Short mmCIF file of C-alpha atoms in Angstrom, two decimals:
data_model
loop_
_atom_site.label_atom_id
_atom_site.label_comp_id
_atom_site.label_asym_id
_atom_site.label_seq_id
_atom_site.Cartn_x
_atom_site.Cartn_y
_atom_site.Cartn_z
CA UNK X 112 121.11 224.28 6.07
CA UNK X 113 117.64 223.94 6.47
CA UNK X 114 117.34 220.19 7.06
CA UNK X 115 120.31 220.63 9.64
CA UNK X 116 118.46 223.15 11.66
CA UNK X 117 115.46 220.92 11.31
CA UNK X 118 116.93 217.76 13.02
CA UNK X 119 118.94 219.64 15.57
CA UNK X 120 115.28 221.33 17.22
CA UNK X 121 113.64 217.89 16.55
CA UNK X 122 116.65 216.08 18.38
CA UNK X 123 116.75 218.74 21.42
CA UNK X 124 112.61 218.41 21.39
CA UNK X 125 113.08 214.36 21.84
CA UNK X 126 115.85 214.94 24.31
CA UNK X 127 113.75 217.00 26.65
CA UNK X 128 110.79 214.61 26.58
CA UNK X 129 112.92 211.58 27.17
CA UNK X 130 114.59 213.32 30.11
CA UNK X 131 111.53 214.21 31.65
CA UNK X 132 110.14 211.03 32.44
CA UNK X 133 112.70 208.35 31.65
CA UNK X 134 110.51 205.49 33.22
CA UNK X 135 107.16 206.57 32.04
CA UNK X 136 105.50 204.65 29.36
CA UNK X 137 103.88 207.75 27.80
CA UNK X 138 106.80 209.56 27.42
CA UNK X 139 108.74 206.79 25.95
CA UNK X 140 106.06 206.24 23.58
CA UNK X 141 106.29 210.04 22.92
CA UNK X 142 110.11 209.75 22.07
CA UNK X 143 109.61 206.60 20.23
CA UNK X 144 106.69 208.30 17.96
CA UNK X 145 109.45 211.41 17.61
CA UNK X 146 112.73 209.14 16.30
CA UNK X 147 110.35 207.61 13.88
CA UNK X 148 109.11 210.79 12.69
CA UNK X 149 112.88 212.36 12.54
CA UNK X 150 113.28 209.97 9.90
CA UNK X 151 111.84 212.16 7.41
CA UNK X 152 114.31 214.88 7.70
CA UNK X 153 117.12 212.31 8.29
CA UNK X 154 116.46 210.54 5.12
CA UNK X 155 116.27 214.10 3.27
CA UNK X 156 119.74 215.40 4.73
CA UNK X 157 121.46 211.69 4.10
CA UNK X 158 120.28 211.83 0.23
CA UNK X 159 120.50 215.00 -0.31
CA UNK X 160 123.75 216.01 1.76
CA UNK X 161 125.50 213.15 2.50
CA UNK X 162 125.22 210.61 -0.39
CA UNK X 163 126.50 213.23 -2.84
CA UNK X 164 129.66 213.49 -0.50
CA UNK X 165 129.96 209.46 -0.20
CA UNK X 166 129.76 209.01 -3.80
CA UNK X 167 132.84 211.34 -4.49
CA UNK X 168 134.92 209.64 -2.47
CA UNK X 169 133.59 206.63 -3.98
CA UNK X 170 131.91 204.91 -0.64
CA UNK X 171 128.21 204.23 -1.65
CA UNK X 172 126.55 203.19 -4.46
CA UNK X 173 123.89 204.84 -6.10
CA UNK X 174 121.81 201.53 -5.50
CA UNK X 175 123.03 201.18 -1.80
CA UNK X 176 121.69 205.07 -1.10
CA UNK X 177 118.33 204.33 -2.86
CA UNK X 178 117.80 201.17 -0.68
CA UNK X 179 118.64 203.57 2.79
CA UNK X 180 116.63 206.11 1.67
CA UNK X 181 113.73 203.70 0.70
CA UNK X 182 113.74 201.86 3.83
CA UNK X 183 113.94 205.08 6.13
CA UNK X 184 110.67 206.16 4.14
CA UNK X 185 109.12 203.00 4.98
CA UNK X 186 109.66 203.08 8.62
CA UNK X 187 108.44 206.69 8.66
CA UNK X 188 105.08 206.12 6.42
CA UNK X 189 104.17 202.43 7.79
CA UNK X 190 105.08 203.05 11.62
CA UNK X 191 105.48 206.54 12.57
CA UNK X 192 101.81 207.40 12.98
CA UNK X 193 100.94 203.82 14.55
CA UNK X 194 103.69 204.83 17.42
CA UNK X 195 101.68 208.08 17.69
CA UNK X 196 98.40 206.48 18.30
CA UNK X 197 100.13 203.77 20.82
CA UNK X 198 101.57 207.18 22.24
CA UNK X 199 97.95 208.97 22.43
CA UNK X 200 96.77 205.66 24.13
CA UNK X 201 98.59 206.27 26.99
CA UNK X 202 98.10 209.83 27.24
CA UNK X 203 94.35 208.79 27.44
CA UNK X 204 95.19 206.03 30.04
CA UNK X 205 93.77 203.49 27.59
CA UNK X 206 96.34 200.72 29.12
CA UNK X 207 94.90 201.20 32.44
CA UNK X 208 91.03 201.62 31.36
CA UNK X 209 90.69 199.49 27.88
CA UNK X 210 93.42 197.27 28.03
CA UNK X 211 92.01 194.74 25.21
CA UNK X 212 91.83 198.14 23.02
CA UNK X 213 95.17 199.29 23.72
CA UNK X 214 96.76 195.68 22.96
CA UNK X 215 94.29 195.12 20.12
CA UNK X 216 95.24 198.19 18.69
CA UNK X 217 98.99 197.19 18.61
CA UNK X 218 98.35 193.73 16.99
CA UNK X 219 95.84 195.26 14.14
CA UNK X 220 98.46 198.09 13.53
CA UNK X 221 100.90 195.40 12.96
CA UNK X 222 98.75 193.67 10.73
CA UNK X 223 98.00 196.83 8.59
CA UNK X 224 102.17 197.33 8.46
CA UNK X 225 102.64 193.77 7.20
CA UNK X 226 99.96 194.17 4.29
CA UNK X 227 101.15 197.60 3.43
CA UNK X 228 104.83 196.42 3.60
CA UNK X 229 103.43 193.25 1.05
CA UNK X 230 102.02 195.96 -1.42
CA UNK X 231 105.10 198.18 -1.44
CA UNK X 232 108.10 196.20 -0.16
CA UNK X 233 110.71 198.32 1.93
CA UNK X 234 113.45 198.51 -0.43
CA UNK X 235 111.01 199.39 -3.46
CA UNK X 236 109.56 202.33 -1.32
CA UNK X 237 111.48 205.01 -3.50
CA UNK X 238 110.33 203.66 -6.56
CA UNK X 239 106.38 203.45 -5.79
CA UNK X 240 107.06 206.81 -4.45
CA UNK X 241 107.80 208.33 -7.40
CA UNK X 242 106.24 206.10 -9.78
CA UNK X 243 102.99 204.63 -8.65
CA UNK X 244 99.98 207.13 -7.95
CA UNK X 245 98.24 204.21 -5.44
CA UNK X 246 100.89 203.99 -3.43
CA UNK X 247 100.10 207.45 -2.02
CA UNK X 248 96.40 206.80 -1.82
CA UNK X 249 96.93 203.75 0.41
CA UNK X 250 99.74 205.39 2.63
CA UNK X 251 97.85 208.59 2.97
CA UNK X 252 94.61 206.93 4.00
CA UNK X 253 96.15 204.99 6.29
CA UNK X 254 98.34 207.54 7.63
CA UNK X 255 95.15 210.27 7.91
CA UNK X 256 93.17 207.89 9.65
CA UNK X 257 95.25 207.34 11.97
CA UNK X 258 96.03 211.18 12.52
CA UNK X 259 92.19 211.47 12.70
CA UNK X 260 92.29 208.47 15.87
CA UNK X 261 95.42 210.26 17.46
CA UNK X 262 93.47 213.52 17.40
CA UNK X 263 90.48 212.07 18.76
CA UNK X 264 92.29 210.54 21.75
CA UNK X 265 94.20 213.59 22.85
CA UNK X 266 91.02 215.80 22.69
CA UNK X 267 89.36 213.07 24.57
CA UNK X 268 91.95 212.53 27.02
CA UNK X 269 91.16 216.74 27.91
CA UNK X 270 87.33 216.36 28.12
CA UNK X 271 87.30 212.93 30.25
CA UNK X 272 90.17 214.56 32.93
CA UNK X 273 88.41 215.66 35.95
CA UNK X 274 91.73 216.68 38.02
CA UNK X 275 92.27 220.22 37.53
CA UNK X 276 96.23 220.16 37.36
CA UNK X 277 96.24 217.27 35.19
CA UNK X 278 93.91 218.67 32.71
CA UNK X 279 96.01 221.37 32.35
CA UNK X 280 99.20 219.42 31.66
CA UNK X 281 97.39 217.66 29.01
CA UNK X 282 95.92 220.80 27.06
CA UNK X 283 99.80 222.33 27.51
CA UNK X 284 101.23 218.78 25.93
CA UNK X 285 98.34 218.76 23.05
CA UNK X 286 99.21 222.49 22.11
CA UNK X 287 102.81 221.57 21.66
CA UNK X 288 102.27 218.24 19.83
CA UNK X 289 98.96 218.65 17.77
CA UNK X 290 100.39 221.86 15.46
CA UNK X 291 103.76 220.12 14.29
CA UNK X 292 102.08 216.78 13.52
CA UNK X 293 99.08 217.66 11.66
CA UNK X 294 101.23 220.41 9.56
CA UNK X 295 103.20 216.91 8.84
CA UNK X 296 100.31 214.75 7.95
CA UNK X 297 98.62 217.30 5.95
CA UNK X 298 101.76 218.67 3.66
CA UNK X 299 102.82 215.27 3.28
CA UNK X 300 99.65 213.20 2.82
CA UNK X 301 97.30 215.28 1.24
CA UNK X 302 99.78 217.62 -0.80
CA UNK X 303 101.35 214.43 -2.38
CA UNK X 304 98.30 212.46 -3.58
CA UNK X 305 96.87 215.66 -4.87
CA UNK X 306 100.24 215.81 -7.11
CA UNK X 307 100.64 219.51 -5.71
CA UNK X 308 103.72 219.67 -6.82
CA UNK X 309 104.84 223.32 -6.36
CA UNK X 310 104.05 222.82 -2.52
CA UNK X 311 106.16 219.11 -2.38
CA UNK X 312 108.85 220.67 0.09
CA UNK X 313 106.03 222.96 2.04
CA UNK X 314 106.89 220.36 4.87
CA UNK X 315 110.03 222.05 5.84
CA UNK X 316 108.04 224.97 7.08
CA UNK X 317 107.22 222.75 10.08
CA UNK X 318 111.03 223.82 11.09
CA UNK X 319 109.53 227.19 12.36
CA UNK X 320 106.27 225.67 13.94
CA UNK X 321 108.73 222.78 16.03
CA UNK X 322 110.60 225.82 16.71
CA UNK X 323 107.98 227.82 18.35
CA UNK X 324 106.74 224.54 20.11
CA UNK X 325 110.18 224.06 21.52
CA UNK X 326 110.69 227.34 22.92
CA UNK X 327 106.83 226.96 24.59
CA UNK X 328 108.02 223.77 26.00
CA UNK X 329 110.89 225.63 27.88
CA UNK X 330 108.98 228.36 28.62
CA UNK X 331 106.44 226.11 30.26
CA UNK X 332 108.80 223.70 31.98
CA UNK X 333 110.36 226.90 33.70
CA UNK X 334 107.00 228.27 35.09
CA UNK X 335 105.54 225.18 36.20
CA UNK X 336 106.69 221.83 34.73
CA UNK X 337 105.64 219.96 31.71
CA UNK X 338 105.23 216.30 30.95
CA UNK X 339 107.27 215.59 34.26
CA UNK X 340 110.08 218.21 33.71
CA UNK X 341 111.23 221.25 35.94
CA UNK X 342 113.87 223.40 34.43
CA UNK X 343 115.26 223.61 37.91
CA UNK X 344 115.72 219.77 37.63
CA UNK X 345 112.76 219.30 40.02
CA UNK X 346 111.05 216.07 38.70
CA UNK X 347 107.81 217.01 40.18
CA UNK X 348 105.69 213.78 39.23
CA UNK X 349 107.49 211.40 37.40
CA UNK X 350 110.91 211.47 38.49
CA UNK X 351 112.57 208.47 38.67
CA UNK X 352 115.64 209.81 41.39
CA UNK X 353 112.44 210.39 44.02
CA UNK X 354 111.37 207.26 43.70
CA UNK X 355 113.85 205.66 44.48
CA UNK X 356 114.74 207.48 47.66
CA UNK X 357 111.09 207.60 48.54
CA UNK X 358 111.48 203.68 48.17
CA UNK X 359 114.76 203.45 50.30
CA UNK X 360 112.58 205.86 52.97
CA UNK X 361 109.72 202.98 52.65
CA UNK X 362 112.25 200.28 53.37
CA UNK X 363 113.73 201.74 56.08
CA UNK X 364 110.14 202.49 57.82
CA UNK X 365 109.27 198.77 57.26
CA UNK X 366 112.22 197.38 59.03
CA UNK X 367 111.83 199.85 61.86
CA UNK X 368 108.34 199.32 62.71
CA UNK X 369 109.02 195.31 62.65
CA UNK X 370 111.57 195.81 65.05
CA UNK X 371 109.73 198.51 67.43
CA UNK X 372 106.60 195.44 67.22
CA UNK X 373 108.97 192.95 68.40
CA UNK X 374 110.42 194.89 71.22
CA UNK X 375 107.34 196.01 72.32
CA UNK X 376 105.98 192.40 72.78
CA UNK X 377 109.51 191.61 74.81
CA UNK X 378 108.79 194.81 76.89
CA UNK X 379 104.79 193.76 77.39
CA UNK X 380 106.41 190.41 78.53
CA UNK X 381 109.01 191.67 80.94
CA UNK X 382 106.56 193.82 82.56
CA UNK X 383 104.33 190.91 83.20
CA UNK X 384 107.34 188.83 85.13
CA UNK X 385 108.85 192.12 86.71
CA UNK X 386 105.05 192.92 88.06
CA UNK X 387 104.89 189.21 89.26
CA UNK X 388 108.01 189.20 90.88
CA UNK X 389 108.46 192.56 92.51
CA UNK X 390 105.26 194.32 92.07
CA UNK X 391 106.66 197.33 90.88
CA UNK X 392 108.20 198.54 87.66
CA UNK X 393 111.92 200.32 87.49
CA UNK X 394 111.60 203.53 85.47
CA UNK X 395 114.03 202.19 82.61
CA UNK X 396 110.81 200.87 81.42
CA UNK X 397 109.43 204.25 81.14
CA UNK X 398 112.05 205.47 79.31
CA UNK X 399 112.37 202.51 76.97
CA UNK X 400 108.59 202.78 75.92
CA UNK X 401 108.84 206.42 75.63
CA UNK X 402 111.97 205.44 73.36
CA UNK X 403 109.61 203.31 71.11
CA UNK X 404 107.24 205.95 70.61
CA UNK X 405 109.37 208.54 69.46
CA UNK X 406 110.53 205.66 66.72
CA UNK X 407 107.27 205.15 65.98
CA UNK X 408 106.39 208.61 65.54
CA UNK X 409 109.22 209.59 63.78
CA UNK X 410 108.44 206.57 61.47
CA UNK X 411 105.18 207.92 60.51
CA UNK X 412 106.46 211.43 59.90
CA UNK X 413 109.40 209.91 57.54
CA UNK X 414 106.42 207.72 55.78
CA UNK X 415 104.73 210.62 55.19
CA UNK X 416 107.24 213.14 53.94
CA UNK X 417 108.47 210.27 51.74
CA UNK X 418 104.82 209.43 50.10
CA UNK X 419 104.01 210.98 46.54
CA UNK X 420 101.45 213.43 46.90
CA UNK X 421 98.39 213.36 45.01
CA UNK X 422 95.87 216.55 44.89
CA UNK X 423 92.51 215.89 45.59
CA UNK X 424 91.19 219.39 44.44
CA UNK X 425 88.03 221.80 45.21
CA UNK X 426 87.19 225.20 45.29
CA UNK X 427 87.44 226.01 48.99
CA UNK X 428 87.17 229.11 50.75
CA UNK X 429 90.53 230.05 52.98
CA UNK X 430 88.84 230.38 56.20
CA UNK X 431 87.25 226.98 56.00
CA UNK X 432 90.86 225.26 55.29
CA UNK X 433 91.69 225.14 59.03
CA UNK X 434 89.40 225.66 62.45
CA UNK X 435 91.33 229.25 63.01
CA UNK X 436 88.64 229.87 65.55
CA UNK X 437 88.52 227.08 67.59
CA UNK X 438 92.02 226.11 68.28
CA UNK X 439 92.62 226.88 71.47
CA UNK X 440 94.30 223.45 72.41
CA UNK X 441 97.00 224.25 69.74
CA UNK X 442 97.14 228.29 70.47
CA UNK X 443 98.24 227.26 74.47
CA UNK X 444 96.71 231.04 75.70
CA UNK X 445 97.92 232.63 72.70
CA UNK X 446 96.28 234.77 70.38
CA UNK X 447 95.35 234.34 67.17
CA UNK X 448 94.07 236.88 64.48
CA UNK X 449 92.66 235.83 61.28
CA UNK X 450 91.65 238.05 58.20
CA UNK X 451 91.09 235.87 55.06
CA UNK X 452 89.45 237.24 52.05
CA UNK X 453 85.53 235.55 52.04
CA UNK X 454 84.75 236.55 48.69
CA UNK X 455 87.24 234.52 47.07
CA UNK X 456 87.63 230.75 46.69
CA UNK X 457 90.91 228.92 46.24
CA UNK X 458 91.47 225.80 44.07
CA UNK X 459 93.44 223.47 46.15
CA UNK X 460 93.26 220.44 47.67
CA UNK X 461 91.83 221.09 51.52
CA UNK X 462 93.21 218.24 53.51
CA UNK X 463 96.78 219.29 52.57
CA UNK X 464 96.50 222.88 53.14
CA UNK X 465 95.01 221.83 56.87
CA UNK X 466 98.02 220.15 57.17
CA UNK X 467 99.88 223.57 56.52
CA UNK X 468 98.14 225.46 58.62
CA UNK X 469 98.31 223.19 61.35
CA UNK X 470 101.64 222.77 61.01
CA UNK X 471 102.89 226.37 60.78
CA UNK X 472 100.36 227.76 63.44
CA UNK X 473 101.92 224.89 65.82
CA UNK X 474 105.60 226.13 64.77
CA UNK X 475 104.20 229.61 65.79
CA UNK X 476 103.41 228.51 68.94
CA UNK X 477 106.71 226.94 69.73
CA UNK X 478 108.25 230.09 68.69
CA UNK X 479 106.47 232.37 71.43
CA UNK X 480 106.72 229.59 74.04
CA UNK X 481 110.48 230.20 73.30
CA UNK X 482 110.21 233.58 73.37
CA UNK X 483 108.81 232.61 77.46
CA UNK X 484 105.89 235.35 76.60
CA UNK X 485 102.35 234.88 75.59
CA UNK X 486 101.93 236.78 72.40
CA UNK X 487 99.87 237.04 68.87
CA UNK X 488 99.51 235.03 65.47
CA UNK X 489 98.38 237.07 62.55
CA UNK X 490 96.84 235.35 59.34
CA UNK X 491 95.98 237.63 56.39
CA UNK X 492 95.93 237.38 52.58
CA UNK X 493 96.57 239.72 49.75
CA UNK X 494 96.42 239.10 45.93
CA UNK X 495 99.39 240.56 43.98
CA UNK X 496 98.14 241.56 40.78
CA UNK X 497 101.96 242.69 39.75
CA UNK X 498 103.45 238.98 40.62
CA UNK X 499 99.79 237.86 39.87
CA UNK X 500 100.27 235.98 42.89
CA UNK X 501 97.64 235.11 46.34
CA UNK X 502 99.58 235.41 49.17
CA UNK X 503 98.28 234.10 52.82
CA UNK X 504 100.81 235.16 55.33
CA UNK X 505 101.16 233.59 59.06
CA UNK X 506 103.01 235.97 61.56
CA UNK X 507 104.00 235.43 65.02
CA UNK X 508 105.66 237.85 67.50
CA UNK X 509 107.89 234.94 68.86
CA UNK X 510 111.60 234.64 68.91
CA UNK X 511 112.57 234.44 65.44
CA UNK X 512 115.18 233.36 63.35
CA UNK X 513 118.43 234.30 62.47
CA UNK X 514 120.05 234.06 58.63
CA UNK X 515 121.91 230.80 59.40
CA UNK X 516 118.61 228.91 60.48
CA UNK X 517 116.41 230.62 57.67
CA UNK X 518 118.88 229.13 55.02
CA UNK X 519 118.02 225.23 56.18
CA UNK X 520 114.57 225.52 57.25
CA UNK X 521 113.31 223.42 54.64
CA UNK X 522 116.50 220.83 54.64
CA UNK X 523 114.58 217.21 55.57
CA UNK X 524 115.67 216.60 59.11
CA UNK X 525 116.97 220.05 59.96
CA UNK X 526 115.32 221.27 62.98
CA UNK X 527 116.28 223.43 66.29
CA UNK X 528 113.80 221.57 68.58
CA UNK X 529 115.58 218.65 70.45
CA UNK X 530 112.89 216.88 71.52
CA UNK X 531 111.07 213.60 70.59
CA UNK X 532 108.51 214.61 68.68
CA UNK X 533 110.41 217.09 66.06
CA UNK X 534 112.19 215.87 62.97
CA UNK X 535 112.85 218.40 60.92
CA UNK X 536 110.28 216.98 58.21
CA UNK X 537 107.10 219.38 58.79
CA UNK X 538 108.61 222.41 56.78
CA UNK X 539 109.70 220.42 53.81
CA UNK X 540 106.49 218.67 53.53
CA UNK X 541 104.56 221.88 53.91
CA UNK X 542 106.74 223.24 50.98
CA UNK X 543 106.23 219.68 49.07
CA UNK X 544 102.75 220.70 49.51
CA UNK X 545 102.65 224.02 48.08
CA UNK X 546 105.09 222.91 45.17
CA UNK X 547 102.50 220.28 44.26
CA UNK X 548 100.21 223.14 44.28
CA UNK X 549 102.51 225.48 41.83
CA UNK X 550 103.43 227.32 44.52
CA UNK X 551 106.00 228.26 47.51
CA UNK X 552 106.35 229.41 50.82
CA UNK X 553 108.30 232.64 51.36
CA UNK X 554 109.95 233.02 55.00
CA UNK X 555 111.05 236.26 56.67
CA UNK X 556 112.66 236.55 60.09
CA UNK X 557 113.70 238.79 62.74
CA UNK X 558 115.40 237.51 66.02
CA UNK X 559 113.93 238.14 68.92
CA UNK X 560 110.96 239.85 66.82
CA UNK X 561 108.91 237.15 65.03
CA UNK X 562 108.79 235.28 61.91
CA UNK X 563 106.21 235.29 58.87
CA UNK X 564 105.61 232.68 56.39
CA UNK X 565 103.80 233.46 53.19
CA UNK X 566 101.96 230.49 51.06
CA UNK X 567 102.17 231.93 47.54
CA UNK X 568 99.60 230.53 44.80
CA UNK X 569 99.53 231.11 41.30
CA UNK X 570 96.68 234.15 41.05
CA UNK X 571 94.89 231.42 38.46
CA UNK X 572 94.11 229.49 41.31
CA UNK X 573 91.63 231.94 42.94
CA UNK X 574 87.89 232.99 41.70
CA UNK X 575 85.43 235.09 43.18
CA UNK X 576 82.81 232.96 45.32
CA UNK X 577 79.95 233.93 42.61
CA UNK X 578 82.04 233.03 39.47
CA UNK X 579 82.07 229.37 40.95
CA UNK X 580 79.09 227.06 40.89
CA UNK X 581 78.11 225.55 43.73
CA UNK X 582 78.45 221.94 42.05
CA UNK X 583 81.77 222.94 41.96
CA UNK X 584 82.28 223.59 45.44
#
């Protein structure tokens, strides 16, 4: 029963990693290593639970069962840790930074596997495993060295990572991957060479460690995502579906821009001919030029929205993220009151947060303009210790929105402003930025009374100003 539970948990874990990033090389090598490591429990399940039933039905011979067991053990002991190290190399970014080392290791490991296979042939693995002490000395040395290289690569990848978000992800992955792997190495390649026979089945304790790791994986994935997976089916960095949609948007924008260049050239030539013949331009030229400008603005917005966001984060004071006190051209005569805590710093991408502030303030000004009156915009912040959130609220006294509009405002291309410069991409883009910061945007609005947009950040993204050294600012 424990073997069956073990294989179900391991299979579920491998499945989670696979769906986290089907097209990501790091994920795929992790899946490959996991499948090879799963041979350990599969061979036990096969040999001690399935083979007796098959032999009772006279469906398999003892020799065939031993051969299958031997080959599975050979694949486990010779290939699994080599695949783990290749996974660790991808995790550490060696294919990009040190391709010679990356491909050199694969060639070297293939050579080592060939030598081990000549010394301990696959079909004779079970015999050597039970009767040849040198088997454990060779295989243990080989796997423990690879285990040390694996650990070194993982720790090195964490220490060298400069990006805060990526570093946190790598730490979380290490916490989940390293314990079960290290436990397996110790209970197989230390216990067996030392002939600690009473502890030969100690490796089965890994089922508890693996179960805890899967629960931890699910918990982290539900909170902020891990290895590309969010349990709300929102793949935040390694999602192939989003890449497909974004690629289509890029192709569409490229095509439209090519056509607008040609149309602009045609209009320019036509203007010269018309001016030469009549000395004056008909109003249709202004309409055409304005329409082309609208298409170009639309292309720029779509391209910006479809691009994959990469955060360049640093510690910044919230009141430095936007020129709140010198934004008269945006305010259009309305009053802006800003009260942000100057004693704290926020770990974020300042340029992207600047875009959010600009978009929300511009929207507030539009709402005030529609109401027909000059009004007020208030910006405040608050640390919600109960929810462990840092909140920045931008509130206006404008026209407000009804519930129907509120349900759709974050949908791409949804807009209530029928103008040539509003395409319904501003708020979805702001939400995209906030999700990249592991946050969100909360909205409250009352018709004819105003709206408030609250930027919600995890509280772990803020520090007191004196707690952050000058070199990190």
